[in-house]
XYZ file of C-alpha atoms in Angstrom:
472
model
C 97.517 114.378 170.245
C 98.729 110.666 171.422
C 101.321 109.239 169.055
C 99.451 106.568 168.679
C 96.350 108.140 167.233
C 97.111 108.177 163.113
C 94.977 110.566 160.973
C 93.612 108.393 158.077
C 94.304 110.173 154.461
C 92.074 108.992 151.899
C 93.735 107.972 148.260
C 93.590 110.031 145.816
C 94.276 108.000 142.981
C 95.566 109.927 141.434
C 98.912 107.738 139.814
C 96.899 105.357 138.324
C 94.136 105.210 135.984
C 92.054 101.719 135.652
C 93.666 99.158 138.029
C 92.680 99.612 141.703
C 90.760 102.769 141.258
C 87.298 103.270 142.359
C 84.341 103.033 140.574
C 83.109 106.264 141.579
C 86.469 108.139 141.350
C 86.376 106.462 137.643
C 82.971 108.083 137.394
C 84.363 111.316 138.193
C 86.665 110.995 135.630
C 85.237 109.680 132.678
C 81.164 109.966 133.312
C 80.679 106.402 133.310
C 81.550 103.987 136.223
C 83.659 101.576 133.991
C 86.660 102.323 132.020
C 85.963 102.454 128.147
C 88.948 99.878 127.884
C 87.593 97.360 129.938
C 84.488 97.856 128.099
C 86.076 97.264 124.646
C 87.939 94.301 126.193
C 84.025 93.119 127.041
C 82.951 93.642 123.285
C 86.510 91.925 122.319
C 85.570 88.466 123.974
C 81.647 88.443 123.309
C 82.947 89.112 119.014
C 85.845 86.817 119.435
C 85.801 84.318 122.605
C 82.339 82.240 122.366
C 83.342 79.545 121.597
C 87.234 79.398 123.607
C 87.082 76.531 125.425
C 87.748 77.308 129.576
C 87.458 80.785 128.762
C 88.115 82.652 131.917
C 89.003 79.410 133.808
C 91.991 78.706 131.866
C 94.920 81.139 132.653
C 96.875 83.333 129.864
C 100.556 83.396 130.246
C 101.230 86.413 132.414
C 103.943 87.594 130.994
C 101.887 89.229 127.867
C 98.876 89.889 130.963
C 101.432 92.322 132.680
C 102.715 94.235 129.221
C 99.201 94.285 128.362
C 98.317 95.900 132.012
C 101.016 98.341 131.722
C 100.056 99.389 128.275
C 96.556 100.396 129.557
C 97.751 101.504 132.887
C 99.889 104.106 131.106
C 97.116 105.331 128.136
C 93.487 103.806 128.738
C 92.459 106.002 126.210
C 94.456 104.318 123.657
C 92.760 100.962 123.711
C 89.762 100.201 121.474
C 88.424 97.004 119.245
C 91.525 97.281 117.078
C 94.060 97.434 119.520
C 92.106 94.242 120.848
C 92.027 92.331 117.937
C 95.981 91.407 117.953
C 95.865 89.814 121.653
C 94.912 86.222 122.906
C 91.456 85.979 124.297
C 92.525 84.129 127.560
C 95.108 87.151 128.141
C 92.013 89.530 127.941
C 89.970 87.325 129.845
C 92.547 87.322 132.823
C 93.008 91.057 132.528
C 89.068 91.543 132.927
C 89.005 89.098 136.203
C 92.283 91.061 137.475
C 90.419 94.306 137.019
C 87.487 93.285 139.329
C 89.743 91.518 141.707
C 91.463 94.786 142.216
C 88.789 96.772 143.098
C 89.686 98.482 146.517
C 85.690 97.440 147.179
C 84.402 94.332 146.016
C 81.116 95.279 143.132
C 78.562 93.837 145.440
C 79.971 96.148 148.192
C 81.227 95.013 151.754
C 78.052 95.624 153.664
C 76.362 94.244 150.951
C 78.056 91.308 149.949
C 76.829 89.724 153.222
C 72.843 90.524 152.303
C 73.087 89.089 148.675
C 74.709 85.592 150.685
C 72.139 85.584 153.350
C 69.459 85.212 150.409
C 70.838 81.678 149.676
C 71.637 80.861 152.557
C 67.685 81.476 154.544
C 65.547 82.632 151.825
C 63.272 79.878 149.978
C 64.344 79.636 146.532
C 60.537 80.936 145.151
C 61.507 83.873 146.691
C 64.936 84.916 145.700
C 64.373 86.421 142.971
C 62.453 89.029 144.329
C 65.133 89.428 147.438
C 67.944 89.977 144.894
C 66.100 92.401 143.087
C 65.402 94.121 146.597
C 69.453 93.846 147.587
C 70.134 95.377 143.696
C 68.223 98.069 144.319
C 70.320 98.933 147.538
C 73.405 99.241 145.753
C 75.193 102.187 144.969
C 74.171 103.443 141.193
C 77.577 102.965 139.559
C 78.286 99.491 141.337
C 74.740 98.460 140.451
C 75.186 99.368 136.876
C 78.601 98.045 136.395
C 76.985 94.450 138.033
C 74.583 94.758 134.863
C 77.488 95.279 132.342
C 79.117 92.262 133.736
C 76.049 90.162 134.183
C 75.212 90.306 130.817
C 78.309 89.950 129.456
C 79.014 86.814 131.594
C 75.016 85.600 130.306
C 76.365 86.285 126.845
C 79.389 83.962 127.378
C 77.245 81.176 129.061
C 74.601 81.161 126.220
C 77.530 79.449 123.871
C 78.441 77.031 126.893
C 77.807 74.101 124.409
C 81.253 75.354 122.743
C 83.134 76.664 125.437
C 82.227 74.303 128.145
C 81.687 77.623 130.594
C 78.232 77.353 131.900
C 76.516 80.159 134.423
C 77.643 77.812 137.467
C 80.995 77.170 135.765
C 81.700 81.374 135.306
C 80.516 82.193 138.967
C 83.196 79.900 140.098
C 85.997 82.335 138.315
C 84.040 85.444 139.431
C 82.652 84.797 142.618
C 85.647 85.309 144.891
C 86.420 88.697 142.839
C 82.920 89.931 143.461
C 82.033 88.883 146.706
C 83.514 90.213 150.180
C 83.916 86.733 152.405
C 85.512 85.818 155.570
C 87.480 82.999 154.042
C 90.344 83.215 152.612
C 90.963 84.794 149.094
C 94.227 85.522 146.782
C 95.010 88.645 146.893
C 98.994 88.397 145.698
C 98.777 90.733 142.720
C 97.130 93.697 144.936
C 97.977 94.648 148.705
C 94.610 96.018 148.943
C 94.253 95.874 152.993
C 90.156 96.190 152.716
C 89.835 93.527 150.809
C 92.150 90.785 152.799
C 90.321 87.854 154.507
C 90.285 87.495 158.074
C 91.537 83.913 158.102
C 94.141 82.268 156.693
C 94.638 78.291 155.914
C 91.824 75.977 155.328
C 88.616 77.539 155.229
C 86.435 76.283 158.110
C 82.488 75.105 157.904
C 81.355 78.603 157.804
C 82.901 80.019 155.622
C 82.918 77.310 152.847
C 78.649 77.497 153.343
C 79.479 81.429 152.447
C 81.136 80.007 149.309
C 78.665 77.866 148.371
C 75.813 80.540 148.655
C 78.099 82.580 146.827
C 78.711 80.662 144.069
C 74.763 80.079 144.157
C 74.123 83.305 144.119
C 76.233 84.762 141.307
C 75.028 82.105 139.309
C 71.297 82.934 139.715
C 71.835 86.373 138.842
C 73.450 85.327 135.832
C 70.776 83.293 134.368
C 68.663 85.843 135.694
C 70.244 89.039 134.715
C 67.250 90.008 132.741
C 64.573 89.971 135.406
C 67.182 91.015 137.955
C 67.260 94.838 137.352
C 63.502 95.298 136.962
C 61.592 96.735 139.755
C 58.124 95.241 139.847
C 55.195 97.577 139.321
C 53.933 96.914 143.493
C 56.971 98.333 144.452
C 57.188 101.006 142.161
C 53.011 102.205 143.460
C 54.760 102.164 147.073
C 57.408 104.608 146.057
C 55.801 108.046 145.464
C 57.751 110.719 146.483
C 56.373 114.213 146.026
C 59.406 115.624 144.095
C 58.938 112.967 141.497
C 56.116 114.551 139.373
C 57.303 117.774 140.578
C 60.599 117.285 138.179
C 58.514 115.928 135.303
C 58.446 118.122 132.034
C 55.381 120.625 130.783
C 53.880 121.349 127.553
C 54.658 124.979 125.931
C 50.961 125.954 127.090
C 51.352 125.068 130.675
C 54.519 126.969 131.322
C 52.828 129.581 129.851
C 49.916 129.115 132.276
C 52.283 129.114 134.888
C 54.341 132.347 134.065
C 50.623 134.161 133.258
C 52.133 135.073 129.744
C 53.800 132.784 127.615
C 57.037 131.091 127.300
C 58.798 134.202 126.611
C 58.358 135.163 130.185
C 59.948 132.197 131.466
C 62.628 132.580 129.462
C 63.464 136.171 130.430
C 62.958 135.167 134.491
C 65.528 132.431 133.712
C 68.031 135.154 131.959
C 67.678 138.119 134.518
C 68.420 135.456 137.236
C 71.235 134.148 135.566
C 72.605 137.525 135.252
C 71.901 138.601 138.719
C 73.730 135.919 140.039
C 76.916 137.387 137.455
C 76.398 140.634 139.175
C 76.690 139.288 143.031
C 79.236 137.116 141.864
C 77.635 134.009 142.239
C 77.553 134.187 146.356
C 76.181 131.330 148.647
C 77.719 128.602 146.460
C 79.682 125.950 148.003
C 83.069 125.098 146.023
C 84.397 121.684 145.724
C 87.621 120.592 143.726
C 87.092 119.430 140.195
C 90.692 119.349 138.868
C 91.651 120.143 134.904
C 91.650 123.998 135.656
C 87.694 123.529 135.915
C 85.875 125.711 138.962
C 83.105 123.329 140.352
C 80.539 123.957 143.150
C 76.990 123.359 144.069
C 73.918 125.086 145.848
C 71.074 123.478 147.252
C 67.645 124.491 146.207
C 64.543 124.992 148.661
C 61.529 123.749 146.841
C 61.572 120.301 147.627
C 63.234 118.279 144.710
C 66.397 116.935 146.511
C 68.971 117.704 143.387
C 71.303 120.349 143.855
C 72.168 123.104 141.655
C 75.441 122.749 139.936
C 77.565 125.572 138.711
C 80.606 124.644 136.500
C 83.284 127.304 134.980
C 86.118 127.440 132.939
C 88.145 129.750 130.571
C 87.800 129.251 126.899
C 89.743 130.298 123.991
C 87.729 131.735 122.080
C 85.048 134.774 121.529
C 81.974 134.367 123.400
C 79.780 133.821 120.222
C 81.573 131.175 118.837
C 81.906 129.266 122.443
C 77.811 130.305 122.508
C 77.308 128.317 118.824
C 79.651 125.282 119.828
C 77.787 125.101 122.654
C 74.509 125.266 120.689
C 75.344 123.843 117.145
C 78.205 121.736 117.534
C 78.041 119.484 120.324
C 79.285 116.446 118.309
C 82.236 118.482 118.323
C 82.530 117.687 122.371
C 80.665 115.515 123.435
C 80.927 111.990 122.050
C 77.715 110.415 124.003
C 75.432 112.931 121.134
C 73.415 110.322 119.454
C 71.294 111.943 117.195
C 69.799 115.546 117.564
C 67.272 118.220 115.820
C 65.032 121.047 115.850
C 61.447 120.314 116.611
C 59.869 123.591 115.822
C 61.540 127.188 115.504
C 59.385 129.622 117.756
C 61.297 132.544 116.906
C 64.502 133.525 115.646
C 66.317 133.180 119.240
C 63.654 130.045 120.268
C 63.274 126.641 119.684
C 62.070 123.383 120.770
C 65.347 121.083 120.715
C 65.636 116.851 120.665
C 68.662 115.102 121.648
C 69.516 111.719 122.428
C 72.305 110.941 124.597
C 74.664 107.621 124.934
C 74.753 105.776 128.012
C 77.506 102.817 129.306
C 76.202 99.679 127.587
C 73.797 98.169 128.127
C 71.816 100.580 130.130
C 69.403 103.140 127.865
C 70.046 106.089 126.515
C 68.679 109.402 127.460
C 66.540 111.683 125.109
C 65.828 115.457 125.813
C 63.104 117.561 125.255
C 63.988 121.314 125.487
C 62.535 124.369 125.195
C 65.844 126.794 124.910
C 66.210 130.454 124.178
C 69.803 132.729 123.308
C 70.685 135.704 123.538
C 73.822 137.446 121.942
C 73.471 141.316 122.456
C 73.450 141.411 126.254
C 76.003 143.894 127.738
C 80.252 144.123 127.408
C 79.547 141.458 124.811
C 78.376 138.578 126.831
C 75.691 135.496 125.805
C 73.327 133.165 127.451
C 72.097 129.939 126.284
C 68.625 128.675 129.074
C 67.008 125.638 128.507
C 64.558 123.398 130.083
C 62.857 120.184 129.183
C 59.026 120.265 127.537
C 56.740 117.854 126.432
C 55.691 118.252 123.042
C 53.547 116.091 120.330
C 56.517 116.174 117.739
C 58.626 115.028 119.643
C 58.629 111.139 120.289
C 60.874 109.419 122.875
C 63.678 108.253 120.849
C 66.154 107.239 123.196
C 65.157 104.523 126.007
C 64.619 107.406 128.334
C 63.455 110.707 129.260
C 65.575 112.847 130.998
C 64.206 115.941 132.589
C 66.196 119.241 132.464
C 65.228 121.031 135.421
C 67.721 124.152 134.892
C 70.201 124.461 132.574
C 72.398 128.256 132.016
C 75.203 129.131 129.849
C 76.821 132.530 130.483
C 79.617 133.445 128.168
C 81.490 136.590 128.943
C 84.669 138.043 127.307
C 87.506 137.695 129.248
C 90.773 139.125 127.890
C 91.934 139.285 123.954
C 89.573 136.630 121.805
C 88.880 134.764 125.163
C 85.765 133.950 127.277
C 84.763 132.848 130.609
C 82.166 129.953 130.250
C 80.011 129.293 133.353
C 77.302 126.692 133.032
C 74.494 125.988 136.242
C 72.662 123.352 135.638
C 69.894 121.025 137.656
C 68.895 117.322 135.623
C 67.272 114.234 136.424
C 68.827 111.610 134.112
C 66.179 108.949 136.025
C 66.889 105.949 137.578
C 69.405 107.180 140.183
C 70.090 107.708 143.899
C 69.966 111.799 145.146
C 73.249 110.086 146.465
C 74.600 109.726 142.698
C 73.771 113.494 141.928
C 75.851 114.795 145.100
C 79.032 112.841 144.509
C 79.132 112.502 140.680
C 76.892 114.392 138.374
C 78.772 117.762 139.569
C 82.063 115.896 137.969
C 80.506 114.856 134.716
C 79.004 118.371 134.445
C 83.143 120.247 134.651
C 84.176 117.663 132.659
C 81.366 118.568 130.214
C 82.492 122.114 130.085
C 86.442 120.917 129.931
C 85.312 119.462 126.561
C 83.995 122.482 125.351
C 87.162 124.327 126.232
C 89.306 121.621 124.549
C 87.543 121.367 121.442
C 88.921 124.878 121.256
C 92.434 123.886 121.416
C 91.975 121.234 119.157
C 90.570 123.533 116.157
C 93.933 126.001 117.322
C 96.317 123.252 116.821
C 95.351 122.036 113.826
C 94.521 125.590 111.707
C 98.460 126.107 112.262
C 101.046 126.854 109.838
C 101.772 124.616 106.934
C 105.775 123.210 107.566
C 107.531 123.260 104.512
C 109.434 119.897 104.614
């Protein structure tokens, strides 16, 4: 190979936490594209910064800025509404700019950034509108609904404009250059980010100050219109019929019957002697990926159509497989804090039920409710359990969430592994709506091992504190 020819290594990211990183790697991480901190610091100025006049175009004094960006650089997790509450809203308000400025990609993307300008710059202004909600809708789904956080946030902020003197027009100037990728040139002294480095330096010539404008004109538009922005009209939605759509949707308890030639039962004992055979052959065909936190993580793709894979996820648990089978079951606010609110709909036998759930999203986007039919079984062979589940529709059970998510497939195997120990694998297959095929394949296999790296912690948790009383 030439000397001159350099193999590219992509980041890893793995030294740093919230500045710089990725949305999706982020996503990985945490299951929602934005860190919780930068969230909080969102809540902190819409409770506390209405009415600061020049908020966001006034500076904070950087000194506090940097302690405050190594003190969430170091523990994200750390930071909440109280740890908020002690710092000056301009110093939060420069964080949050610094934190989209260091984006290694700008939010509306760099193929996309030039689309969104090209709207104000050649498109009629009675037709914007619908041309931005065209160029949302080709956005990748965690920079799309990250732009939503942050529009509304910034609408929230220019709805008290009378006190702080920071209209729509006024906030776009602070965030435009952060948010769009532009030929002109930008700042870019607190990150070395190469991808995001303007191509000329000086005194921006004519073109690239009409980019600014339409910029500027842009992000403001979206801000007073960050309501009708994210809403697909109903002619575009008729034109969008994809087969797999209905094919995914859920099924009263008399149609699966109908479709089984028995009744659920049958269903559910197909779903558990597959589940099993796929112990027995040792769960060949699967394609592994890395998943990190001692979590096994790999995927299968499915032949019948729908275009979401088949996730497996497994991990080792402390603990006996019937009390990994109940936390699993009957204590999920125990792991996973996104549970909402949850209950039985109706008890078909001692083993079956019809289950409701309602699961937090990122605000402001809706939450998810489930429907499931699930079944368990504790006295299968060498001591092992299964939990199978899949989303029904039924009459006592209203949508209580702003959504409803469809669980395709989901399996929990539990099988003794050692002394008091247990090897949880869960395959699952669910359509949370509203996002790309593309979202499923790079980031719902993450949030699913990082489910099941919950479970396993909750363990540890309960170890450490049922220890020993110190006798001081």
């Amino acid at each position: 190979m030439p000397k001159f020819i350099k193999r590219f290594k992509a980041p890893d990211y793995k030294d740093r936490n919230v500045f710089g990183v990725p949305l999706l790697v982020v996503l990985q991480r945490t299951s929602q594209p934005l860190p919780q901190c930068i969230l909080y610091a969102m809540r902190y100025l819409r409770r506390t910064a209405t009415d600061a006049v020049g908020i966001f175009r006034k500076s904070g004094v950087r000194s506090r800025i940097q302690k405050l960006r190594n003190q969430i650089e170091a523990n994200p997790g750390i930071f909440n509404l109280m740890n908020f509450d002690s710092l000056q809203a301009y110093d939060v308000a420069d964080l949050l700019k610094q934190y989209f400025r260091e984006l290694p990609e700008c939010l509306l993307t760099n193929k996309l950034s030039e689309t969104f300008i090209s709207i104000h710059q050649h498109i009629p202004p009675d037709y914007r509108l619908e041309a931005l909600q065209a160029a949302v809708m080709l956005m990748p789904d965690e920079n799309r609904e990250v732009l939503q956080s942050l529009l509304l946030f910034l609408s929230d902020m220019a709805q008290h404009s009378d006190q702080n003197q920071m209209t729509a027009s006024n906030l776009a100037v602070c965030f435009a250059p952060s948010l769009f990728h532009m030929c002109g040139p930008r700042n870019n002294q607190i990150t070395g980010s190469p991808k995001r480095n303007r191509k000329n330096l000086g005194v921006p010539d004519q073109k690239e100050l009409l980019e600014q404008k339409a910029a500027h004109e842009c992000l403001t538009q979206m801000v007073l219109d960050c309501k009708k922005l994210f809403v697909i009209p109903e002619d575009t939605i008729t034109k969008c019929k994809f087969s797999y759509m209905e094919q995914g949707d859920p099924v009263t308890l008399e149609e699966l019957s109908n479709k089984t030639s028995s009744n659920h039962s049958a269903h559910i004992d197909t779903c558990i002697q597959g589940l099993l055979k796929e112990s027995r052959d040792r769960f060949k065909g699967w394609d592994v990926i890395s998943a990190g936190d001692h979590v096994d993580l790999a995927f299968k793709k499915v032949g019948d159509g729908h275009p979401l894979r088949l996730w497996k996820t497994a991990v080792d648990v402390e603990a006996p497989p019937v009390e990994v089978l109940n936390r699993v079951l009957r204590e999920r606010h125990l792991w996973d804090d996104d549970l909402l609110k949850w209950g039985v709909i109706e008890k078909l036998d001692k083993e079956t039920e019809v289950f409701q759930y309602v699961l937090n999203s990122m605000a402001p986007h809706p939450t998810r409710d489930f429907c499931e039919l699930r079944s368990w079984r504790t006295d299968l062979p060498k001591g092992a359990c299964v939990l199978v589940s899949t989303s029904v529709e039924h009459p006592n059970a209203p949508l209580l969430g702003g959504v409803r998510a469809a669980s395709l497939a989901s399996r929990y195997l539990i099988e003794p592994c050692g002394s008091g120990k247990s090897r949880l694998t869960h395959i699952c297959r669910v359509d949370t709506r509203g996002r790309t095929p593309e979202w499923y394949s790079k980031a719902y296999g993450h949030i699913c091992a990082s489910s099941v790296g919950r479970v396993r912690d909750s363990f540890k948790q309960n170890t450490l504190s049922d220890g020993p009383e110190t006798k001081v």
